Coordinates of C-alpha atoms and ligand atoms in Angstrom, one line a residue:
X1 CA 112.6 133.1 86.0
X2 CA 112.9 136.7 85.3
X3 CA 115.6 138.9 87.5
X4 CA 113.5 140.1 90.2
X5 CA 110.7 137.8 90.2
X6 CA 108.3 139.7 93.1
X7 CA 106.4 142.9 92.8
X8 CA 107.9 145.6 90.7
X9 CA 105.1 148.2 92.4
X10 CA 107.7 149.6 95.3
X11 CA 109.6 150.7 91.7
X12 CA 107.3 153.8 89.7
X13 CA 108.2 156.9 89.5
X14 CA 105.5 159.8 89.6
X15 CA 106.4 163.9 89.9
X16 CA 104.7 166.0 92.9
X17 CA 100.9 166.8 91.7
X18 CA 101.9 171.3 91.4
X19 CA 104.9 169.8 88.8
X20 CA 102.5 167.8 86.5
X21 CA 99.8 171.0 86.5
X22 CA 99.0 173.0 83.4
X23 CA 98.0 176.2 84.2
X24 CA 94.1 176.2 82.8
X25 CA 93.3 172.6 82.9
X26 CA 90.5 171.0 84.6
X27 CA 88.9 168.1 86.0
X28 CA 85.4 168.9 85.1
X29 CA 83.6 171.1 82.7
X30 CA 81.0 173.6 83.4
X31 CA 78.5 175.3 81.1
X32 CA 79.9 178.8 79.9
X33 CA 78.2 182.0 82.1
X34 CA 75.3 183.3 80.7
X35 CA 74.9 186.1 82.8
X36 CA 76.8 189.2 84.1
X37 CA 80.0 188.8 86.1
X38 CA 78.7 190.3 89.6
X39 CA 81.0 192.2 91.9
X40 CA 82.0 190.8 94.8
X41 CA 84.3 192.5 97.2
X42 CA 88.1 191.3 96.4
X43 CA 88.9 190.8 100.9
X44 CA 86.2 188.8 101.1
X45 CA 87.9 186.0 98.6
X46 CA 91.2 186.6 100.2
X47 CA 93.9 185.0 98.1
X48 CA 93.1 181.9 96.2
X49 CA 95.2 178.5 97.6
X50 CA 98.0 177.7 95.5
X51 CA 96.3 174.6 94.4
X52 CA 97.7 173.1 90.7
X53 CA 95.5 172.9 87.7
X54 CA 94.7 169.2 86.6
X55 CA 92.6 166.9 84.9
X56 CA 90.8 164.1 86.0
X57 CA 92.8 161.3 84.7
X58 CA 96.0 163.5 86.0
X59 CA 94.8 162.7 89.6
X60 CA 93.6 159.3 89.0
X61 CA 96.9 158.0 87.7
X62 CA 99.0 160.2 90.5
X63 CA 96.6 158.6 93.3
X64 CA 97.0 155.6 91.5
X65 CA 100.5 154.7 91.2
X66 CA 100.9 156.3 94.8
X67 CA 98.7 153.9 96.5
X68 CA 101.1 151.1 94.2
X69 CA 103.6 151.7 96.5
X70 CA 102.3 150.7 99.7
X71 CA 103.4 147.2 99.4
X72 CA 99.8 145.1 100.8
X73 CA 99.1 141.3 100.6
X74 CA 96.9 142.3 97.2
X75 CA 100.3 143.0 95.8
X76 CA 102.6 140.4 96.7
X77 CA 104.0 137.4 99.2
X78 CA 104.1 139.3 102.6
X79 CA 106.7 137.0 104.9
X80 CA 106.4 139.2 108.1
X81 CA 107.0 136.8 110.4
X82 CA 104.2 137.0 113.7
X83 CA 101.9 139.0 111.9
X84 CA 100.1 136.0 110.1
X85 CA 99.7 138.4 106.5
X86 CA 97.7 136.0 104.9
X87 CA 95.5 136.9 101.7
X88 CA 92.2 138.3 103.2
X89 CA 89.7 136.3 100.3
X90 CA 87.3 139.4 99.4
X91 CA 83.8 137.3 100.2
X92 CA 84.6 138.7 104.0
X93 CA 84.8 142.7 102.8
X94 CA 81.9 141.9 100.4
X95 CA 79.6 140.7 103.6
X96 CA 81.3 143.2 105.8
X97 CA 79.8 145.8 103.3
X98 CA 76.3 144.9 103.7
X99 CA 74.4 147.7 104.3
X100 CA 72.9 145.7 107.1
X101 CA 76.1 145.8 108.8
X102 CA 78.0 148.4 107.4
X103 CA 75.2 151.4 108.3
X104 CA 74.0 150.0 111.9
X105 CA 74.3 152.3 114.5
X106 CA 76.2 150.8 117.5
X107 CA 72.8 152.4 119.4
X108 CA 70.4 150.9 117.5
X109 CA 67.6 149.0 120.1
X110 CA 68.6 145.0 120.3
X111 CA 65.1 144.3 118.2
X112 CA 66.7 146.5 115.2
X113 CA 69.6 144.6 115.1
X114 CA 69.1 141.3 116.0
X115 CA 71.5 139.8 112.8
X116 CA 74.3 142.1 114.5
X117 CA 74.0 140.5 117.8
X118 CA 73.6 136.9 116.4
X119 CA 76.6 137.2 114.3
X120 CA 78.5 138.7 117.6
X121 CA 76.8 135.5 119.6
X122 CA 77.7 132.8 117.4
X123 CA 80.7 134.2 116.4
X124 CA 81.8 133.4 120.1
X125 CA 80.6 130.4 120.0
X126 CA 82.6 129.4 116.8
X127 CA 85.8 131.0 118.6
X128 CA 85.2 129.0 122.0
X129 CA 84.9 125.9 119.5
X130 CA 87.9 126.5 118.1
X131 CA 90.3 127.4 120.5
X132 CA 88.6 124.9 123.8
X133 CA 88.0 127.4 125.9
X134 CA 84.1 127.8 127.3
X135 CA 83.3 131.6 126.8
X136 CA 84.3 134.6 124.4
X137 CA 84.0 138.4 124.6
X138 CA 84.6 140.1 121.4
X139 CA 85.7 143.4 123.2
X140 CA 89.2 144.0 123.1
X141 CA 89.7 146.4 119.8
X142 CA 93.8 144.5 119.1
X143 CA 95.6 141.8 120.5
X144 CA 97.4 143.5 122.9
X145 CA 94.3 145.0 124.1
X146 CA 93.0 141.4 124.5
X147 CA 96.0 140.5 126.8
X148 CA 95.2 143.6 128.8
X149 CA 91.5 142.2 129.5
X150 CA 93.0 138.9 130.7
X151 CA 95.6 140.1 132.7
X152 CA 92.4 142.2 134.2
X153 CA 90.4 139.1 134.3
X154 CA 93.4 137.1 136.4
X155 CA 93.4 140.1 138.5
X156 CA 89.8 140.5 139.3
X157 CA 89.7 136.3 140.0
X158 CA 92.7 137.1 142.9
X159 CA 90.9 139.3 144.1
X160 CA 87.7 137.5 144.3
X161 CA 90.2 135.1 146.6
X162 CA 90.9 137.6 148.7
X163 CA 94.4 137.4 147.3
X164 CA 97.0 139.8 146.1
X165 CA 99.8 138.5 143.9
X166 CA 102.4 140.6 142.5
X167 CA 104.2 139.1 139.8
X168 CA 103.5 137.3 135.9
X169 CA 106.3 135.2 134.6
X170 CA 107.2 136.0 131.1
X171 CA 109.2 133.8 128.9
X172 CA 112.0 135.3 126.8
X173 CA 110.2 133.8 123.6
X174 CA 107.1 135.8 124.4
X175 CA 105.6 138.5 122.2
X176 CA 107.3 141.9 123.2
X177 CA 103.3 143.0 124.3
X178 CA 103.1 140.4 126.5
X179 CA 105.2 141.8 129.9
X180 CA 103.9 145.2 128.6
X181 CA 100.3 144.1 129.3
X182 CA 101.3 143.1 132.4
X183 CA 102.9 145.6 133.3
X184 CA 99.9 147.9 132.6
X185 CA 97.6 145.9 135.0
X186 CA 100.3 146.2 137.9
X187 CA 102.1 142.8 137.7
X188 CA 106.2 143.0 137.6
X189 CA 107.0 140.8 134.9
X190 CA 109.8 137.9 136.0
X191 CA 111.1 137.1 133.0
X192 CA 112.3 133.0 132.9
X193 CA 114.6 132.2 130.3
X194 CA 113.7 128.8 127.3
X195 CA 116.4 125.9 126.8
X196 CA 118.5 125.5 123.8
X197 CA 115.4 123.7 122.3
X198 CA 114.0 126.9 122.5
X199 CA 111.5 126.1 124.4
X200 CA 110.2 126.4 128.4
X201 CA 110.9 124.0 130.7
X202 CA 108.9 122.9 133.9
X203 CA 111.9 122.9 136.0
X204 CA 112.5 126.7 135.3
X205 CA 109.1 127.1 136.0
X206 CA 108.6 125.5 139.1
X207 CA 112.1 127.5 140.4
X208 CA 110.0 131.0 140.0
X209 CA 106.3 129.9 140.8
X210 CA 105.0 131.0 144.4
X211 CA 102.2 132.5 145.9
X212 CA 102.9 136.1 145.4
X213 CA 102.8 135.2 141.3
X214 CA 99.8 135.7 139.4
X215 CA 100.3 133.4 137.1
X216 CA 101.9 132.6 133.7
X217 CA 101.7 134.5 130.1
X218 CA 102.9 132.0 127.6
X219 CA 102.8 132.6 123.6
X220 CA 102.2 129.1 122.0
X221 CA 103.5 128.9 119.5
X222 CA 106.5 131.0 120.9
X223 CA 107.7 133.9 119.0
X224 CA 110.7 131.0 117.9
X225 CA 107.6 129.0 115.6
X226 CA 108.1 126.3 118.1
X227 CA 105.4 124.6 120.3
X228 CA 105.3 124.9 124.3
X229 CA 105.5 121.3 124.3
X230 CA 105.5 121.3 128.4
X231 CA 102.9 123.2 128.5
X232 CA 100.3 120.9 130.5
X233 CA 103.2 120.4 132.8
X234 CA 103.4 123.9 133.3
X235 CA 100.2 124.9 133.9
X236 CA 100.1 122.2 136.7
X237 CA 102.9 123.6 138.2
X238 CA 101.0 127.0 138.5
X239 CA 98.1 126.1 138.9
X240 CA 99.1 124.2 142.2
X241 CA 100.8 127.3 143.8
X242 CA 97.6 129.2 142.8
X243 CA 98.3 131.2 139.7
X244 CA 96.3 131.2 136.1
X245 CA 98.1 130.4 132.6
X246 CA 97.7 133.3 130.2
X247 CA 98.2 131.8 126.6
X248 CA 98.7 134.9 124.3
X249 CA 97.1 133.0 120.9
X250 CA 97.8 135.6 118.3
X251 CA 99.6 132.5 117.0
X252 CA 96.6 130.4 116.7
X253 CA 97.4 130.1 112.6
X254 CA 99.3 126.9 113.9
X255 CA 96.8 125.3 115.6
X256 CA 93.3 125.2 114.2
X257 CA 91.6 122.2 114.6
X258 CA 94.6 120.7 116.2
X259 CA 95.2 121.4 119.3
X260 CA 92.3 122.1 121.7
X261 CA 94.0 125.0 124.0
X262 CA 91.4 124.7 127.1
X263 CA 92.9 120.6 127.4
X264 CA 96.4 121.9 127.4
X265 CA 95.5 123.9 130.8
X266 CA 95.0 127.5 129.5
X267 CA 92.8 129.5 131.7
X268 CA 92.7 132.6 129.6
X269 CA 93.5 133.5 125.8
X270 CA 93.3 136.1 123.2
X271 CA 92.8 135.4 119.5
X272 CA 93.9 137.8 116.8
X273 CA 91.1 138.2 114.8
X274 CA 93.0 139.8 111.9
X275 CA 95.7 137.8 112.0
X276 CA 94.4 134.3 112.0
X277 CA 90.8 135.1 110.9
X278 CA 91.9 137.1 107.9
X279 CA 90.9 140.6 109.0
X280 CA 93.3 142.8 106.9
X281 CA 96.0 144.8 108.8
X282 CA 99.0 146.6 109.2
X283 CA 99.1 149.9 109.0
X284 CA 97.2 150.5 112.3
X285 CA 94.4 149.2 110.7
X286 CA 91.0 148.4 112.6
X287 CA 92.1 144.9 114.3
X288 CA 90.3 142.5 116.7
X289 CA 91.6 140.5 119.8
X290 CA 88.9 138.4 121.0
X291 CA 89.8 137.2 124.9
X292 CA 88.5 133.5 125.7
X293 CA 87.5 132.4 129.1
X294 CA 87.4 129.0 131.0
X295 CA 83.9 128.1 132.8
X296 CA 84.8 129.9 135.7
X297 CA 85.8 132.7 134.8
X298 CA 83.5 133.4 132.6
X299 CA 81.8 136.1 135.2
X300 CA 84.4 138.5 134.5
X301 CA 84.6 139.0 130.9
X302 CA 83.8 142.5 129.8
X303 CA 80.2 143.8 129.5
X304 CA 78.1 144.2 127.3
X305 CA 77.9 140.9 126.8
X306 CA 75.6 139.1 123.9
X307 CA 73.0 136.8 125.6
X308 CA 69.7 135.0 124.6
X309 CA 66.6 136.3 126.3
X310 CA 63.3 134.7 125.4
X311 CA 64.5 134.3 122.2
X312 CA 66.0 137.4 121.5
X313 CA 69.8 138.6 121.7
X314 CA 69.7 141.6 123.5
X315 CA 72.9 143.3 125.2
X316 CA 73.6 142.6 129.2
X317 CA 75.3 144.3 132.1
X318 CA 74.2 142.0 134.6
X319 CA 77.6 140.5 134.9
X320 CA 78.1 142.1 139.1
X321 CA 81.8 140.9 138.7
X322 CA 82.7 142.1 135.2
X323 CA 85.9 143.6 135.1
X324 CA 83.8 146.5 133.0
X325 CA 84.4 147.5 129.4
X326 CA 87.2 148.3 127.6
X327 CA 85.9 149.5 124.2
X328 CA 83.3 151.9 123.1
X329 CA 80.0 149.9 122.3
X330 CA 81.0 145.8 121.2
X331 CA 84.3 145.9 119.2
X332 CA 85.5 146.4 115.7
X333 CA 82.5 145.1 114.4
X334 CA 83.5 145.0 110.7
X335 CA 86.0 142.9 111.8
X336 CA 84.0 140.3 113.5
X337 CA 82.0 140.0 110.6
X338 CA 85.0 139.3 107.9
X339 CA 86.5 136.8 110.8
X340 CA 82.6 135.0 110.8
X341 CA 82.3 135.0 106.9
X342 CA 86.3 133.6 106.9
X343 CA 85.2 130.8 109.5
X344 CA 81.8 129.7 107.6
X345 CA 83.1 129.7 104.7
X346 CA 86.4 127.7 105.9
X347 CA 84.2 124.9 107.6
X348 CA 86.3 121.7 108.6
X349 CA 88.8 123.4 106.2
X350 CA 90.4 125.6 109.3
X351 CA 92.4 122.8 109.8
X352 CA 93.9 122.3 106.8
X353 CA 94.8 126.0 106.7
X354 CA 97.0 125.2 109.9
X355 CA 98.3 122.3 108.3
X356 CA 99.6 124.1 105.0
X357 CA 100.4 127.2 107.4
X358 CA 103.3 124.9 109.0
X359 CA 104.4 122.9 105.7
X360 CA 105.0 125.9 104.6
X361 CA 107.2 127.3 107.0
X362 CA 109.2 123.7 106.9
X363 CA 109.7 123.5 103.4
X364 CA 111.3 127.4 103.6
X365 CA 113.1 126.3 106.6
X366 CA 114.7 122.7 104.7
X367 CA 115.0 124.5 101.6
X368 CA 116.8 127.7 103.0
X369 CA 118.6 125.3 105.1
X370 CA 122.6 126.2 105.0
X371 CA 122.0 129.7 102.8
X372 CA 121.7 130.5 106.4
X373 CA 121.9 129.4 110.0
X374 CA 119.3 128.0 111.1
X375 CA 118.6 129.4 115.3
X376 CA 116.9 126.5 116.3
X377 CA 117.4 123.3 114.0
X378 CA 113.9 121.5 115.0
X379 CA 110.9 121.3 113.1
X380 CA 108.9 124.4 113.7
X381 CA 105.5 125.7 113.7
X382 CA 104.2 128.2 111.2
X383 CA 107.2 130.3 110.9
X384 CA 110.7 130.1 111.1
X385 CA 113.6 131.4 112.1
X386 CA 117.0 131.8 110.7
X387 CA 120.1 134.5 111.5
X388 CA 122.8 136.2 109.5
X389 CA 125.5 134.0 111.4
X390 CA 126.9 132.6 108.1
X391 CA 126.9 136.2 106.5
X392 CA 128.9 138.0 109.3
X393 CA 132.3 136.8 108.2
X394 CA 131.4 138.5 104.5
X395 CA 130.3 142.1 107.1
X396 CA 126.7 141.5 106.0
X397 CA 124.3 142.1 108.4
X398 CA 120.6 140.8 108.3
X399 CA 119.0 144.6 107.8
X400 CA 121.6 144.4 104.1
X401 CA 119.7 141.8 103.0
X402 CA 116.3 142.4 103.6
X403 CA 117.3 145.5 101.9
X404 CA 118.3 143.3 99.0
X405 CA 115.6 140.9 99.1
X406 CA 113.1 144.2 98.2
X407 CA 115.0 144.7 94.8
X408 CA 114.0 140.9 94.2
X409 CA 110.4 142.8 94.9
X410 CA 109.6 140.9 98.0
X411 CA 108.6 142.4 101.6
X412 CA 110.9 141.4 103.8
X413 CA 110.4 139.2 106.6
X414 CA 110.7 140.2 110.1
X415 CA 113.3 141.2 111.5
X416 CA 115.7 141.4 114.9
X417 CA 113.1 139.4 117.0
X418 CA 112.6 137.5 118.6
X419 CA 115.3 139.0 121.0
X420 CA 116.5 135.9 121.9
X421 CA 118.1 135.3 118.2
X422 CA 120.8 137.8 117.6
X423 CA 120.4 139.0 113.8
X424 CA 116.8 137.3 113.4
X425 CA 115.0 136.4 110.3
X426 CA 111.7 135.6 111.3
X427 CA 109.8 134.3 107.9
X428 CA 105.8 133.5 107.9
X429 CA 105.1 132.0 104.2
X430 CA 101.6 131.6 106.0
X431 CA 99.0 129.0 103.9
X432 CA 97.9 131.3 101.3
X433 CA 101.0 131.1 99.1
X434 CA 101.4 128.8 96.4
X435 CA 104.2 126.8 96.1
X436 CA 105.1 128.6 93.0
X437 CA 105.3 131.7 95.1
X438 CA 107.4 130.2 98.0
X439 CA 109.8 128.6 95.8
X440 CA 110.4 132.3 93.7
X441 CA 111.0 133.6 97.8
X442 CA 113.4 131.0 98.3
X443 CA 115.1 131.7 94.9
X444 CA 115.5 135.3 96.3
X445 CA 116.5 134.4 99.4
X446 CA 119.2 132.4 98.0
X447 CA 120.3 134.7 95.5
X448 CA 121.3 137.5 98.2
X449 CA 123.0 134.8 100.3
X450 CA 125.3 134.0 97.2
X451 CA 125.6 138.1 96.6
X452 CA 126.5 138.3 100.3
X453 CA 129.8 136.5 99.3
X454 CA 130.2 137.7 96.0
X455 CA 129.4 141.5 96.0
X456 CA 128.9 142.7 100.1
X457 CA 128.7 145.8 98.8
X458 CA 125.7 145.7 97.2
X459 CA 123.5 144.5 100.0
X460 CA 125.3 147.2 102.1
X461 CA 123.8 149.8 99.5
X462 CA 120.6 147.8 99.0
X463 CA 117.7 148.4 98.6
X464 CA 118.8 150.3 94.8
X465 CA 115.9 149.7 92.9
X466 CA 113.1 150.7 95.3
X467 CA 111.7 154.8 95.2
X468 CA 113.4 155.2 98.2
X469 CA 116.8 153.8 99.1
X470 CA 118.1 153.2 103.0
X471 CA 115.9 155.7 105.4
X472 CA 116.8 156.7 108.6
X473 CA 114.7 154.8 110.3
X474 CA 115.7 156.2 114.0
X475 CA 114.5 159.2 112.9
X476 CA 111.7 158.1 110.7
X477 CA 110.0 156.6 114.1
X478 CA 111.1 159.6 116.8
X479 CA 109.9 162.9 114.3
X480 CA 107.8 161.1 112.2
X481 CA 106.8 163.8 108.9
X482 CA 103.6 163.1 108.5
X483 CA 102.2 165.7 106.0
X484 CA 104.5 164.6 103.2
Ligands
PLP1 C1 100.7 140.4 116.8 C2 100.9 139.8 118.1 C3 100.5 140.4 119.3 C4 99.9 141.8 119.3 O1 98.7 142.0 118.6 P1 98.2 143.5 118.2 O2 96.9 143.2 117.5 O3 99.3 144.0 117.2 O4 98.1 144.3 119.4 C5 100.6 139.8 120.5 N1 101.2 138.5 120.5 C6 101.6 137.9 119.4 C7 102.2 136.5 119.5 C8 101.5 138.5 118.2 O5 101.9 137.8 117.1

């Protein structure tokens, strides 16, 4: 094994574009003027931008080795844990290129796209297949847009009960969008507290359920990698003082093919398309958060809505108690089309991608077992979590070595949530890593844990081989440069 086994791209060096310039050279050539120069009056050219003279394969190389040091899943293992960076296999951006596709018009009349809408159709159907639930809209543009359409939906079914309800209870092992969401749509978040397995328990649940609560927003898996294994219990709970179960599915990379969510008593879900159905992300990215229904309430999902009409798909309004749109035209439709090319060409497959998703995450959490402290020793889901507990004594603090762990060329995981795990180190190997490529994370991982002991200092001054060493990441978030 070679020193720093991961992706040496963060590393080049390349000067400003005006310091590699040549005065006189050129990126293209044009014939030699063969006729007069013709005057032309010198204010109307004003003064020429002070742009720097280069050649073609100047710029290349400079655009080049910039875009090299945007670390990406093309470059290298991507642990972020809750984000789900799995490779994105290039069949999906090869059929989300079609021209068919790619140069629709989202205005185009229903008998000029009728491949569009019976991608978009079936697509739902697959997604209501996978996850249990009975109906899909493909709407919401991001998974937190998603939860804000079900938190709508739960509010529109109250209302159709002639009820108001005031609250959403919000485990501390939810996604940090999740009492957000809620918050948007007018609920107070309660927040209720998991055990010291991590996980919920009916008896907290039934302490805070009453009839002014809306209902329940439950990530499963939680943002720990463990499973709501109460969850049936729970729902019961709230659905006998009145309330709906939200189950914010963004985790669904666990579950495919195992666990049917609609049995387990969820009324509503979102799905992150470019999470779990390998649509890339990050980077704000185009993303997808698909919300899924139960039977009845199926009438409020967002219009338009795909349906078949004499056998034709054509768009519909006629949904009277629609909780209305909540995207321009359908969706991120390039999206929708990687997540149905993933799908069809996972088949049956989908399940085994679970399955590796959360041997994975075991064998980083056995092996990495005692290099650090383990938050919750259980088996987990398909990510897990450790802390910099052991490292404090050395004054070593999780941020030093994920600073470290980039000179070894990897991303680092994520980091400082969930909340509930002080010093978090949240790691998502997700399925489409060899075990090659996990063991040379682990070998990482467990080289700055022995550093940590040995030399503190140098994670304290890590990251030292990257192009840019510790930032100021307070500032880098509140006065953002972004002109360079
Ligand atoms: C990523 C994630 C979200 C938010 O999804 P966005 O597409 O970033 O809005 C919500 N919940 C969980 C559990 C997630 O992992």
């Amino acid at each position: 094994m070679t020193r720093f086994p991961g992706a040496t791209g963060l590393v080049l060096n390349e000067p400003l574009l005006w310091e590699k310039g040549k005065q006189g050279r050129s990126g293209m050539s044009i014939p030699p003027r063969d006729v007069d120069r013709s005057p032309f009056p010198e204010e109307l050219l004003g003064t020429p931008p002070e742009f720097p003279d280069l050649s073609e394969v100047d710029v290349v190389r400079h655009y080049t080795r910039l875009s090299q040091w945007n670390f990406g899943v093309d470059t290298g293992m991507y642990p972020l844990g809750s984000c789900t960076m799995k490779y994105n296999p290039k069949i999906n951006e090869k059929l989300a290129g079609l021209p068919g596709f790619s140069k629709a018009h989202p205005l185009l009349p229903h008998h000029l796209c009728q491949g569009a809408l019976a991608l978009m159709f079936e697509l739902e159907r697959l997604l209501a297949e996978v996850t249990g639930m009975h109906a899909v809209s493909l709407q919401p543009a991001a998974g937190a847009q998603g939860e804000l359409a079900g938190m709508l939906i739960i509010h529109a079914y109250h209302k159709s009960r002639n009820s108001q309800r005031s609250k959403i209870i919000v485990p501390d092992t939810a996604h940090g969008t999740n009492p957000a969401s809620a918050a948007i749509c007018g609920y107070r978040p309660v927040k209720v507290k998991s055990n010291e397995q991590g996980v919920l328990t009916p008896e907290s649940i039934a302490a805070l359920m009453d009839e002014e609560t809306a209902g329940i927003m439950v990530t499963n898996p939680n943002t720990l990698g463990l499973f709501e294994e109460h969850i049936s219990e729970i729902g019961r709970i709230v659905h006998e003082k009145g309330g709906l179960v939200y189950c914010d599915g963004a985790n669904m990379n666990a579950l495919m093919g195992i666990v049917d969510m609609g049995k387990t008593g969820v009324d509503v879900l979102h799905l992150n398309l470019h999470k779990t159905f390998s649509g890339p992300h990050g980077g704000g990215g185009p993303g997808s958060g698909p919300v899924c229904v139960r039977k009845d309430l199926e009438r409020f999902l967002p219009v338009p809505r795909v349906v078949e009409q004499e056998g034709q798909y054509v768009l519909s309004e006629q949904f009277p108690e629609t909780i209305g749109k909540v995207h321009a035209f359908y969706g991120s439709f390039g999206v929708l089309v990687r997540a149905y090319s993933y799908i069809l060409s996972m088949g049956p497959e989908l399940k085994r991608a679970s399955q590796l998703a959360v041997l994975n995450a075991n064998y980083i959490k056995e092996r990495l077992r005692g290099a650090f402290h383990l938050a919750y020793d259980r088996p987990c889901m398909h990510e897990c979590v450790f802390s910099d507990k052991l490292q404090r004594a050395h004054k070593v603090t999780t941020l030093d070595m994920v600073k470290r762990l980039m000179d070894y060329g990897f991303h680092p995981p994520t980091i400082y949530f969930p909340l509930v795990v002080e010093g978090a180190i949240m790691i998502e190997p997700t399925e489409t890593e060899s075990k090659e490529n996990i063991d040379l994370f682990i070998e990482a991982m467990k080289a700055v844990a022995e550093e940590a002991v040995q030399n503190p200092e140098l994670l304290r001054s890590a990251p030292t081989r990257c192009k840019v060493r510790r930032l100021d990441e307070t500032s880098a978030a509140r006065s953002p440069c972004l002109t360079g």
